[in-house]
Tab-separated table of C-alpha atoms in Angstrom:
chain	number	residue	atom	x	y	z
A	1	UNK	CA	186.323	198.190	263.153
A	2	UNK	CA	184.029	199.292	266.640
A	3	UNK	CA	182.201	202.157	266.309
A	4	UNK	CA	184.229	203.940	268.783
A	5	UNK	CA	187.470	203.579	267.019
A	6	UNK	CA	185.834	204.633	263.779
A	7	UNK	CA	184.502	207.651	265.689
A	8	UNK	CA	188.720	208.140	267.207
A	9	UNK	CA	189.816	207.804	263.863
A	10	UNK	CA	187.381	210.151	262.186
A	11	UNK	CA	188.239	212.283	264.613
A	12	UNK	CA	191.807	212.843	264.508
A	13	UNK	CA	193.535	215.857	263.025
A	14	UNK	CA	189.908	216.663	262.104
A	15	UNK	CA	191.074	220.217	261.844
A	16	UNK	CA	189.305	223.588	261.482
A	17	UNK	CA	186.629	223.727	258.463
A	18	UNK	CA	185.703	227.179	256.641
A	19	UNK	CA	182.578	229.036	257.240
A	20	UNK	CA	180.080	230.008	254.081
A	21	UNK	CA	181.461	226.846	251.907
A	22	UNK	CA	178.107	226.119	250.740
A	23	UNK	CA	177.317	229.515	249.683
A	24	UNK	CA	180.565	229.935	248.058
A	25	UNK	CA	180.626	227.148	246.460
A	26	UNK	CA	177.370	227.828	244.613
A	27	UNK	CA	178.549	231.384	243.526
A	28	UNK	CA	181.723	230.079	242.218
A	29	UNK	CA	180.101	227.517	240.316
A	30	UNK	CA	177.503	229.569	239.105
A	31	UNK	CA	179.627	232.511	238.207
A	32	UNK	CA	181.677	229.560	235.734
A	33	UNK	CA	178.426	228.805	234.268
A	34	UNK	CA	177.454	231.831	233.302
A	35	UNK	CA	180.360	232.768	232.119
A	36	UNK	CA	180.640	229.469	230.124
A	37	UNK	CA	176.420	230.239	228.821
A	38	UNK	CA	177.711	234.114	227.568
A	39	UNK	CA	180.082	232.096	225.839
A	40	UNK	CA	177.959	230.219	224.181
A	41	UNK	CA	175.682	232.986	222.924
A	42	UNK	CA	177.700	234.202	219.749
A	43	UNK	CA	178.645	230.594	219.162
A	44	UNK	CA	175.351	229.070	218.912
A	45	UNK	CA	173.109	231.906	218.071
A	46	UNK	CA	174.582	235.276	217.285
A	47	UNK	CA	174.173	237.708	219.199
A	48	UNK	CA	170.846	240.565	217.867
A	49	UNK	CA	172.201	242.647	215.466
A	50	UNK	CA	170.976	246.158	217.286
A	51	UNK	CA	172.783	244.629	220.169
A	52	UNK	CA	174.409	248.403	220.312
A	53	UNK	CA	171.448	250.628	220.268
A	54	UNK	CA	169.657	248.244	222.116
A	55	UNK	CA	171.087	248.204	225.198
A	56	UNK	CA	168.846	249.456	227.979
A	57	UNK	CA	166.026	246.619	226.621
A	58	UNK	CA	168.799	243.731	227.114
A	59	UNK	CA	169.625	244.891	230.910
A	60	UNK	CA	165.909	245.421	231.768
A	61	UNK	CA	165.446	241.822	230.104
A	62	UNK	CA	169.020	240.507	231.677
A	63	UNK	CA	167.148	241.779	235.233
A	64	UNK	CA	164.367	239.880	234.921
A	65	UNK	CA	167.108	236.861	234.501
A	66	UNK	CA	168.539	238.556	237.800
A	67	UNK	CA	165.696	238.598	239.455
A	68	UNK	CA	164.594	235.165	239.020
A	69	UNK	CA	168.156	233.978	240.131
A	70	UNK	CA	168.102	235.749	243.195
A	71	UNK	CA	164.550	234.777	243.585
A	72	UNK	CA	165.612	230.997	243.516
A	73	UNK	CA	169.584	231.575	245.248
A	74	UNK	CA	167.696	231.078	248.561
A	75	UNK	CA	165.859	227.433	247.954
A	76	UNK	CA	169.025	226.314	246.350
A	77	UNK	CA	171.570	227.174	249.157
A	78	UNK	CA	168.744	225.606	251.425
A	79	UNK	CA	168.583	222.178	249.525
A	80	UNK	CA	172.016	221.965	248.640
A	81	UNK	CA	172.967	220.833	252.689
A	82	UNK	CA	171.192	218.421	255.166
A	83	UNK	CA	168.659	219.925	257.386
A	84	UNK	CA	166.044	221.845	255.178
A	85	UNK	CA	163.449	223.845	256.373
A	86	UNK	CA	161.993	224.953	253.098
A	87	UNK	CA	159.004	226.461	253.760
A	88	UNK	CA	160.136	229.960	254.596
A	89	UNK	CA	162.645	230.116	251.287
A	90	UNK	CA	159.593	229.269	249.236
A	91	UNK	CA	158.420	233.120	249.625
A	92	UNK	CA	160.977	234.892	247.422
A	93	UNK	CA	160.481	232.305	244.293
A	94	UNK	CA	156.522	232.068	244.819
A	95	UNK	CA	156.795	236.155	244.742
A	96	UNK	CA	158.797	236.186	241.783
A	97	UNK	CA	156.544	234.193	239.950
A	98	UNK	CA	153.273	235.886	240.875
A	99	UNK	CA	154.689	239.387	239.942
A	100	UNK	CA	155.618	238.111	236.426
A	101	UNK	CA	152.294	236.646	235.974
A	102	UNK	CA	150.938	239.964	236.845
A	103	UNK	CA	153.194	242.121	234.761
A	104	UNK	CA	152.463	239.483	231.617
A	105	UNK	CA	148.726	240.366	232.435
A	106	UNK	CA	149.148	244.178	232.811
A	107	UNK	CA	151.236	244.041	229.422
A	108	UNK	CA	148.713	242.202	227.824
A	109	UNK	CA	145.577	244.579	228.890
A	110	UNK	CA	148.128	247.546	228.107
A	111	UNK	CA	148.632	246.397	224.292
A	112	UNK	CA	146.080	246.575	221.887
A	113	UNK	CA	143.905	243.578	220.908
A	114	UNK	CA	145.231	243.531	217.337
A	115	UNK	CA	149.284	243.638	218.230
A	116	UNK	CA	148.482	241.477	221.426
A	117	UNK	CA	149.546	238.067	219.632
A	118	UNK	CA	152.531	239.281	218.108
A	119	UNK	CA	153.656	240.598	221.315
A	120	UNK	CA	153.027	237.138	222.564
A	121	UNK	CA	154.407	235.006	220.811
A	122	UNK	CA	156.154	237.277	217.881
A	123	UNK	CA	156.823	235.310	214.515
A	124	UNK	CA	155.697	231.520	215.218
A	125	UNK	CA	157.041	229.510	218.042
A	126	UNK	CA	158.962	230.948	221.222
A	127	UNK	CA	162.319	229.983	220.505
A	128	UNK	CA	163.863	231.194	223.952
A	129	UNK	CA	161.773	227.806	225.277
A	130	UNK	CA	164.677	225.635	224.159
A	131	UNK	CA	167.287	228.291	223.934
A	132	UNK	CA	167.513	229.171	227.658
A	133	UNK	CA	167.395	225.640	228.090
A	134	UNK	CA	170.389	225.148	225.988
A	135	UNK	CA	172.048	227.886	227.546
A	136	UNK	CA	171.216	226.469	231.183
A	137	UNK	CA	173.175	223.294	230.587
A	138	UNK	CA	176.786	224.247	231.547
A	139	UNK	CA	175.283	226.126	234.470
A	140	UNK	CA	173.234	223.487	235.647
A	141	UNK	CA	176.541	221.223	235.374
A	142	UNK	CA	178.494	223.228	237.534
A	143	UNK	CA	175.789	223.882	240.537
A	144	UNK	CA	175.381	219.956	240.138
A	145	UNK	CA	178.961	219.341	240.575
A	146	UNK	CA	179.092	222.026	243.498
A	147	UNK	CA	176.031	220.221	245.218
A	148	UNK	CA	177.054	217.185	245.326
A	149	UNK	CA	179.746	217.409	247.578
A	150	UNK	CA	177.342	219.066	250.061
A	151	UNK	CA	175.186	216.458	251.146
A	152	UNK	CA	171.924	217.248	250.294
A	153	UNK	CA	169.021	215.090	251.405
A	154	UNK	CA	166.508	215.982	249.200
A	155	UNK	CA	167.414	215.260	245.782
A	156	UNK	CA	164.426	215.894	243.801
A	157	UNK	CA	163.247	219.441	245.305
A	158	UNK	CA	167.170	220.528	245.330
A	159	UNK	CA	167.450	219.051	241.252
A	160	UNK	CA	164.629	221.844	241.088
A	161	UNK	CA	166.348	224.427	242.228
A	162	UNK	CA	169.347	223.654	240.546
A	163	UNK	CA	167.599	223.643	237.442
A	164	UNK	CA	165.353	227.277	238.226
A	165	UNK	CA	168.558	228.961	238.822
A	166	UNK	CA	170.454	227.808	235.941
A	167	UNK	CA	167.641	228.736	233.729
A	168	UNK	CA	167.338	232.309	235.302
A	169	UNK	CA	171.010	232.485	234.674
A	170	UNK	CA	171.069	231.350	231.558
A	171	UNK	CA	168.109	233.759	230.925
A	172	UNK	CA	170.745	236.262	231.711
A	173	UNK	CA	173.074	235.351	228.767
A	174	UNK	CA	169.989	234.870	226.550
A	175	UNK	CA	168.810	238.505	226.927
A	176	UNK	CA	171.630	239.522	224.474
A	177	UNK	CA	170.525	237.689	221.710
A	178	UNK	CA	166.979	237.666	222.141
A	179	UNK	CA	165.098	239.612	219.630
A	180	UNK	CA	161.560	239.907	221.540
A	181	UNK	CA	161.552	243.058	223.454
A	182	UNK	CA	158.039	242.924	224.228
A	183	UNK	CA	156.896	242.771	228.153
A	184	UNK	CA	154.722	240.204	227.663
A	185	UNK	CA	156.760	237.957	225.852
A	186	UNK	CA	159.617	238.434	228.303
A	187	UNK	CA	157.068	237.686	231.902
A	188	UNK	CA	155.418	234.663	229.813
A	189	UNK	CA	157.569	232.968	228.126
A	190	UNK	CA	161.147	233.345	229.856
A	191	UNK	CA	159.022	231.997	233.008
A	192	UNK	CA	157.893	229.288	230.954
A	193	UNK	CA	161.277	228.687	230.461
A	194	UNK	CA	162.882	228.624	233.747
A	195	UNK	CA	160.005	226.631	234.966
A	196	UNK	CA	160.800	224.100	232.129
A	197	UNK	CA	164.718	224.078	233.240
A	198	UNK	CA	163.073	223.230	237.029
A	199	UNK	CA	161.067	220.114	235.995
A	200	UNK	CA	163.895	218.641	234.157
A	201	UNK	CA	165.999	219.618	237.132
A	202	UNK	CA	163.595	217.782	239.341
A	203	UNK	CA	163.631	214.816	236.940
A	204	UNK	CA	167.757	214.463	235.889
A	205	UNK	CA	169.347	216.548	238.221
A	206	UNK	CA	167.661	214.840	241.327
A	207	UNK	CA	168.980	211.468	240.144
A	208	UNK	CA	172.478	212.914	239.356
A	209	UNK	CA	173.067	214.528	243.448
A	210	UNK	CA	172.727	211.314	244.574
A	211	UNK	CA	175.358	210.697	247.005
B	1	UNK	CA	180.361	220.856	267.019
B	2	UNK	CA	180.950	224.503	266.602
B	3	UNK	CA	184.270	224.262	268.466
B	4	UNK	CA	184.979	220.892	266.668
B	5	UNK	CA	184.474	222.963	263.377
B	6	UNK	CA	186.891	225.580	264.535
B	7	UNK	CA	189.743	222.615	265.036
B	8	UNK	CA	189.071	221.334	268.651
B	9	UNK	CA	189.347	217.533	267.949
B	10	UNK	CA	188.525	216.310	271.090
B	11	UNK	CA	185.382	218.029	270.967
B	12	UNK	CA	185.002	216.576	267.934
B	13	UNK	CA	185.417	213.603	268.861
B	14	UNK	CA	183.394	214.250	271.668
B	15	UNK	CA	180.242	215.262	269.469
B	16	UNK	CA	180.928	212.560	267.136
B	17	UNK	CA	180.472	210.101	270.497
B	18	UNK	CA	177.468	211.604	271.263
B	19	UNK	CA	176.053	211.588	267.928
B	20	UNK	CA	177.095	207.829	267.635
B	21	UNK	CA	174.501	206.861	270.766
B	22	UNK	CA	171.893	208.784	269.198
B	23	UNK	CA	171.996	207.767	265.791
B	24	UNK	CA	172.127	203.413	267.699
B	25	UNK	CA	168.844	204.635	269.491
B	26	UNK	CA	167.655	205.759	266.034
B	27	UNK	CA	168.143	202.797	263.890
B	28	UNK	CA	167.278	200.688	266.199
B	29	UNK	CA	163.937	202.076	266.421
B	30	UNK	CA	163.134	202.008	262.936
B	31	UNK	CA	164.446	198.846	262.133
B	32	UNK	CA	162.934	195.611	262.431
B	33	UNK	CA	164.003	193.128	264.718
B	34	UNK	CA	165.510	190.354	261.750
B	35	UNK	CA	167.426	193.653	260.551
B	36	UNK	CA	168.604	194.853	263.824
B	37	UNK	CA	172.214	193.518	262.475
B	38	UNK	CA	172.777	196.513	260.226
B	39	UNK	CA	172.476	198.887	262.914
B	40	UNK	CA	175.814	199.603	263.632
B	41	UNK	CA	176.314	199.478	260.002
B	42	UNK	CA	174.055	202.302	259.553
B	43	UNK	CA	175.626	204.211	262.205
B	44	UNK	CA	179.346	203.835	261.096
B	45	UNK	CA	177.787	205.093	257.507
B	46	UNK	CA	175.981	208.254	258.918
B	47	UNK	CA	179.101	209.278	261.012
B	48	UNK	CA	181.253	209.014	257.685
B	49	UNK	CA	178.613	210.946	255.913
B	50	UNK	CA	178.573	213.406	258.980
B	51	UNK	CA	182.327	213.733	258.625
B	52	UNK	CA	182.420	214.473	254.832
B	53	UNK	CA	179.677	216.877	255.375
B	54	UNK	CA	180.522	218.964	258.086
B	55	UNK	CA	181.451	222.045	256.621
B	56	UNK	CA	177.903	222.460	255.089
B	57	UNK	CA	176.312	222.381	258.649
B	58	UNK	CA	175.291	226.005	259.073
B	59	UNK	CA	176.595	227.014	262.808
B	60	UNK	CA	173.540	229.120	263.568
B	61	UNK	CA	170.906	225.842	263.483
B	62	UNK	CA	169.804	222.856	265.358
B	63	UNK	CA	172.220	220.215	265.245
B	64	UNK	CA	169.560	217.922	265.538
B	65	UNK	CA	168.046	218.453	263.124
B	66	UNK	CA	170.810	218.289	260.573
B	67	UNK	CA	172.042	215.221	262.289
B	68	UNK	CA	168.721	213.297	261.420
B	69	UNK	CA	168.616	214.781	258.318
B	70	UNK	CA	171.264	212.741	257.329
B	71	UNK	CA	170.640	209.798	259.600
B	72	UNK	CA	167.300	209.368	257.292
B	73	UNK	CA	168.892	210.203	253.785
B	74	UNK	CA	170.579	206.787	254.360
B	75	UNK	CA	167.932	204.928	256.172
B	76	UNK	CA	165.814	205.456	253.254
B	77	UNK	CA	168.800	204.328	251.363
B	78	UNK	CA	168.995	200.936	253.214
B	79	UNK	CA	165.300	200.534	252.836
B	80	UNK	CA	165.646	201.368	248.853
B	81	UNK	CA	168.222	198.401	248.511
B	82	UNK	CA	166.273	196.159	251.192
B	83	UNK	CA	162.708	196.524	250.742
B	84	UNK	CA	162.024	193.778	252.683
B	85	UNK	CA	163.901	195.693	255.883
B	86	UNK	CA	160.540	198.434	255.988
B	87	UNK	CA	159.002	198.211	259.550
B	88	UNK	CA	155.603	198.659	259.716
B	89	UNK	CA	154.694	198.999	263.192
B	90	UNK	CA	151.485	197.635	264.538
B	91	UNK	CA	149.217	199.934	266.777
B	92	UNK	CA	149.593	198.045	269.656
B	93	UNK	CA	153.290	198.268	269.522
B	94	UNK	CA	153.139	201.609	268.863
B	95	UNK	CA	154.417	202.199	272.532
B	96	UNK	CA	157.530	201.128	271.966
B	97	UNK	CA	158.622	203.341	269.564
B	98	UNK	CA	158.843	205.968	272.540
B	99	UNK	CA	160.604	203.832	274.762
B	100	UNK	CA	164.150	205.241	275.154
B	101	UNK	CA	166.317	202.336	274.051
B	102	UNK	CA	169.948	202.337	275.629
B	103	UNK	CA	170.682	200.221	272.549
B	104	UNK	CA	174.695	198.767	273.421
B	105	UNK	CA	177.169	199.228	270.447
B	106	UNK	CA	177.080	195.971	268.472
B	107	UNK	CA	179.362	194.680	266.587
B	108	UNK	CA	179.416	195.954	262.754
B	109	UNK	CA	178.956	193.051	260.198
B	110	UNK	CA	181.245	194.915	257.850
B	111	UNK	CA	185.104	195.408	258.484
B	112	UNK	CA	185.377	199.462	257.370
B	113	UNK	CA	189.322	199.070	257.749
B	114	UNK	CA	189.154	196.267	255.813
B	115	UNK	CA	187.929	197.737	253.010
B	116	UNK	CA	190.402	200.720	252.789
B	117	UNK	CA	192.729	198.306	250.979
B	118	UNK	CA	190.264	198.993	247.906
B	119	UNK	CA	191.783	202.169	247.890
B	120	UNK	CA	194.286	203.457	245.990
B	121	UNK	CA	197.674	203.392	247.674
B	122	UNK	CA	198.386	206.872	248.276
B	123	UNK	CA	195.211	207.483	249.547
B	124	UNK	CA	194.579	204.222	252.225
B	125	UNK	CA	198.304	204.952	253.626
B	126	UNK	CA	197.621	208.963	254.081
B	127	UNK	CA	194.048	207.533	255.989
B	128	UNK	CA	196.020	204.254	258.101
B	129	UNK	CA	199.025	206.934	258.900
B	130	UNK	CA	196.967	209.969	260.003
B	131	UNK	CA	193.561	208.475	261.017
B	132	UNK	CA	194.585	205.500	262.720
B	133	UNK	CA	198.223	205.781	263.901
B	134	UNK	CA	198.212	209.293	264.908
B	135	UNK	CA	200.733	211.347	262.833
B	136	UNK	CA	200.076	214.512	261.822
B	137	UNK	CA	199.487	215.578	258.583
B	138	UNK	CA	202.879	216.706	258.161
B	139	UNK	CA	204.658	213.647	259.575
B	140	UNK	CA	202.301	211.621	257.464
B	141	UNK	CA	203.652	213.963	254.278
B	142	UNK	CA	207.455	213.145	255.668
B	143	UNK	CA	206.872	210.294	255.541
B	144	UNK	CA	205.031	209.486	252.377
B	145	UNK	CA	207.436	211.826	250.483
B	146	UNK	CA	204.888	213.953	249.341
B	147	UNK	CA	202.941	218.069	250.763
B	148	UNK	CA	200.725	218.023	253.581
B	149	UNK	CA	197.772	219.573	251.307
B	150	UNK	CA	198.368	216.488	249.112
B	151	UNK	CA	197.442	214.362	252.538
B	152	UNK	CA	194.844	216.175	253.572
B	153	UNK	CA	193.406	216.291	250.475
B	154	UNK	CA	194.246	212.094	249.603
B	155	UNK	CA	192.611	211.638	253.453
B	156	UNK	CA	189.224	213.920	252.317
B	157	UNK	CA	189.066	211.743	248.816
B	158	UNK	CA	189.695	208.083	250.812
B	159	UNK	CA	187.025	208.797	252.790
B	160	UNK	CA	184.379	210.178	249.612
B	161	UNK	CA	185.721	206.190	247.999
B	162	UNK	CA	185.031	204.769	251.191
B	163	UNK	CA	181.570	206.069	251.707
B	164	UNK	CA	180.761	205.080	247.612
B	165	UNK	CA	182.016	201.253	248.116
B	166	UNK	CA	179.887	201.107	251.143
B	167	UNK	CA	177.299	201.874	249.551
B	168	UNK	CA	178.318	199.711	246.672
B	169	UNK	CA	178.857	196.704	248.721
B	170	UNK	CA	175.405	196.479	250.373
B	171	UNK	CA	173.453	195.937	247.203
């Protein structure tokens, strides 16, 4: 077939296409995987037991999931099409990370020496580093799925911010089980977390949105 | 392309013209002269790709720009499958790479309507009836016996297949 009857043929009854289909796309898919993560809460780890008298703690912590989502929404509706100018989306993400590295410091010179490692790291081993992970999993399934279709041309920085935002989402759902109410905990080691979901996301994800 | 995204076809087509020299003048440059025979190859791929991706191309940038974004997603494809096809261009030749080639359309070394009969049935006949014999949708639907949006959507899905066994094909 000649280019120029490939190019007639492509483009008959072409038709009108929507406007915003990458951004809605992205919300759909990660409104499902939230949804899906919330799910999983009470199924995998029970939600806290003070979850009632607790609840302004789990919306200040869900917020900081908020935040971080909306900090990374921007690089991942950039990366998920062809043509990305990145360097002006980096802003929100870099600022979102700075600000919790400050707020883990000011929490840290706020508490006093003695408490300071409990607050860090409260009874042994952060378990929110593989639980938001966990949780991220459905999420990060459905932005890949929603990706894919959009033709993006770099794989490995857009498996990134696939995987940021599904962890700050899944940070979200995570809040309402989490028993660590402490600031510091929350700006160190959720962080930790989403960062985690982002290198995996860079390796997997990446490899996955290949199109 | 704005007006081919709100439904003008023949602006569409128009664009996708356009696009087609541009994209010749492109690979032509960056390939080396023993490879020159994927070319058109490469250019029949990127205008399926630009197809299937149009309605991520945000109306407010550079066409350009998007354009070569996905004209080099699948150069660096071909040169992942043929690493032998990397042109490394020596400084004295380095002139040529701004000369502005009027490259003629070639001929493709692969048959893309040849390869829709890999397709599933219902999904080749909604692409030979509407993309190359000119019925509408709906006719198409008559025709076939089954809704427009099932078209449509059979046409969108032949085309994803298409793109994949391409891409198959040239390892």
């Amino acid at each position: 077939m000649k280019t120029e009857n490939l190019v007639a043929a492509l483009a008959r009854g072409a038709g009108a296409q929507k406007r915003g289909v990458v951004e809605r796309r992205i919300v759909i898919a990660a409104g499902l995987g939230l949804a899906a993560a919330i799910g999983l809460v009470p199924l995998l780890f029970g939600f806290r037991d003070d979850l009632g008298s607790s609840i302004p703690v789990v919306m200040l912590k869900g917020a900081f999931g908020l935040a971080a989502a909306a900090a990374a929404a921007p690089l991942l509706f950039e990366l998920a099409r062809p043509n990305t100018q990145i360097r002006h989306v980096f802003a929100p993400a870099m600022l979102f990370a700075v600000v919790s590295v400050v707020i883990a410091a000011a929490a840290l010179l706020l508490t006093p020496p003695e408490a300071r490692m409990h607050a860090w790291v409260g009874g042994g081993v952060p378990e929110c580093l593989y639980r938001i992970p966990l949780l991220a999993l459905p999420i990060a399934a459905a932005l890949t799925l929603a990706v894919r279709g959009l033709g993006p041309t770099r794989l490995t920085l857009a498996g990134a911010a696939i995987g940021a935002t599904s962890g700050a989402l899944a940070a979200i759902a995570y809040a309402s089980c989490c028993p660590m109410d402490s600031a510091l905990y929350v700006a160190s080691w959720y962080l930790a977390a989403i960062l985690f979901c982002a290198a995996i996301g860079a390796l997997v994800i990446g490899r996955a949105l290949k199109w | 392309m704005c007006r081919a995204l709100d439904g003008d076809d023949g602006a569409y087509q128009h664009f996708l013209l356009g696009a087609s020299k541009l994209l010749r003048a492109f690979f032509h440059r960056k390939l080396v002269e023993r490879d020159r025979a994927h070319v058109e190859d490469l250019v029949q791929e990127t205008l399926l790709a630009i197809h299937l991706h149009r309605r991520s191309y945000d109306r407010m940038r550079p066409i350009g720009a998007w354009l070569y974004a996905i004209a080099r997603y699948k150069l660096v494809d071909h040169f992942r499958k043929h690493p032998s096809a990397r042109s490394f261009i020596p400084i004295d030749a380095v002139a040529d790479l701004f000369a502005v080639e009027a490259a003629d359309a070639g001929d493709p070394s692969r048959d893309i309507a040849a390869l829709l009969s890999a397709l599933p049935e219902k999904q080749s006949q909604s692409i030979r009836l509407v993309k190359l014999e000119d019925l509408t949708a709906k006719q198409a639907a008559a025709r076939m016996g089954v809704s427009e949006a099932d078209v449509k959507i059979s046409i969108h899905r032949g085309l994803k297949k298409l793109m994949a066994l391409i891409a198959k094909d040239k390892t």
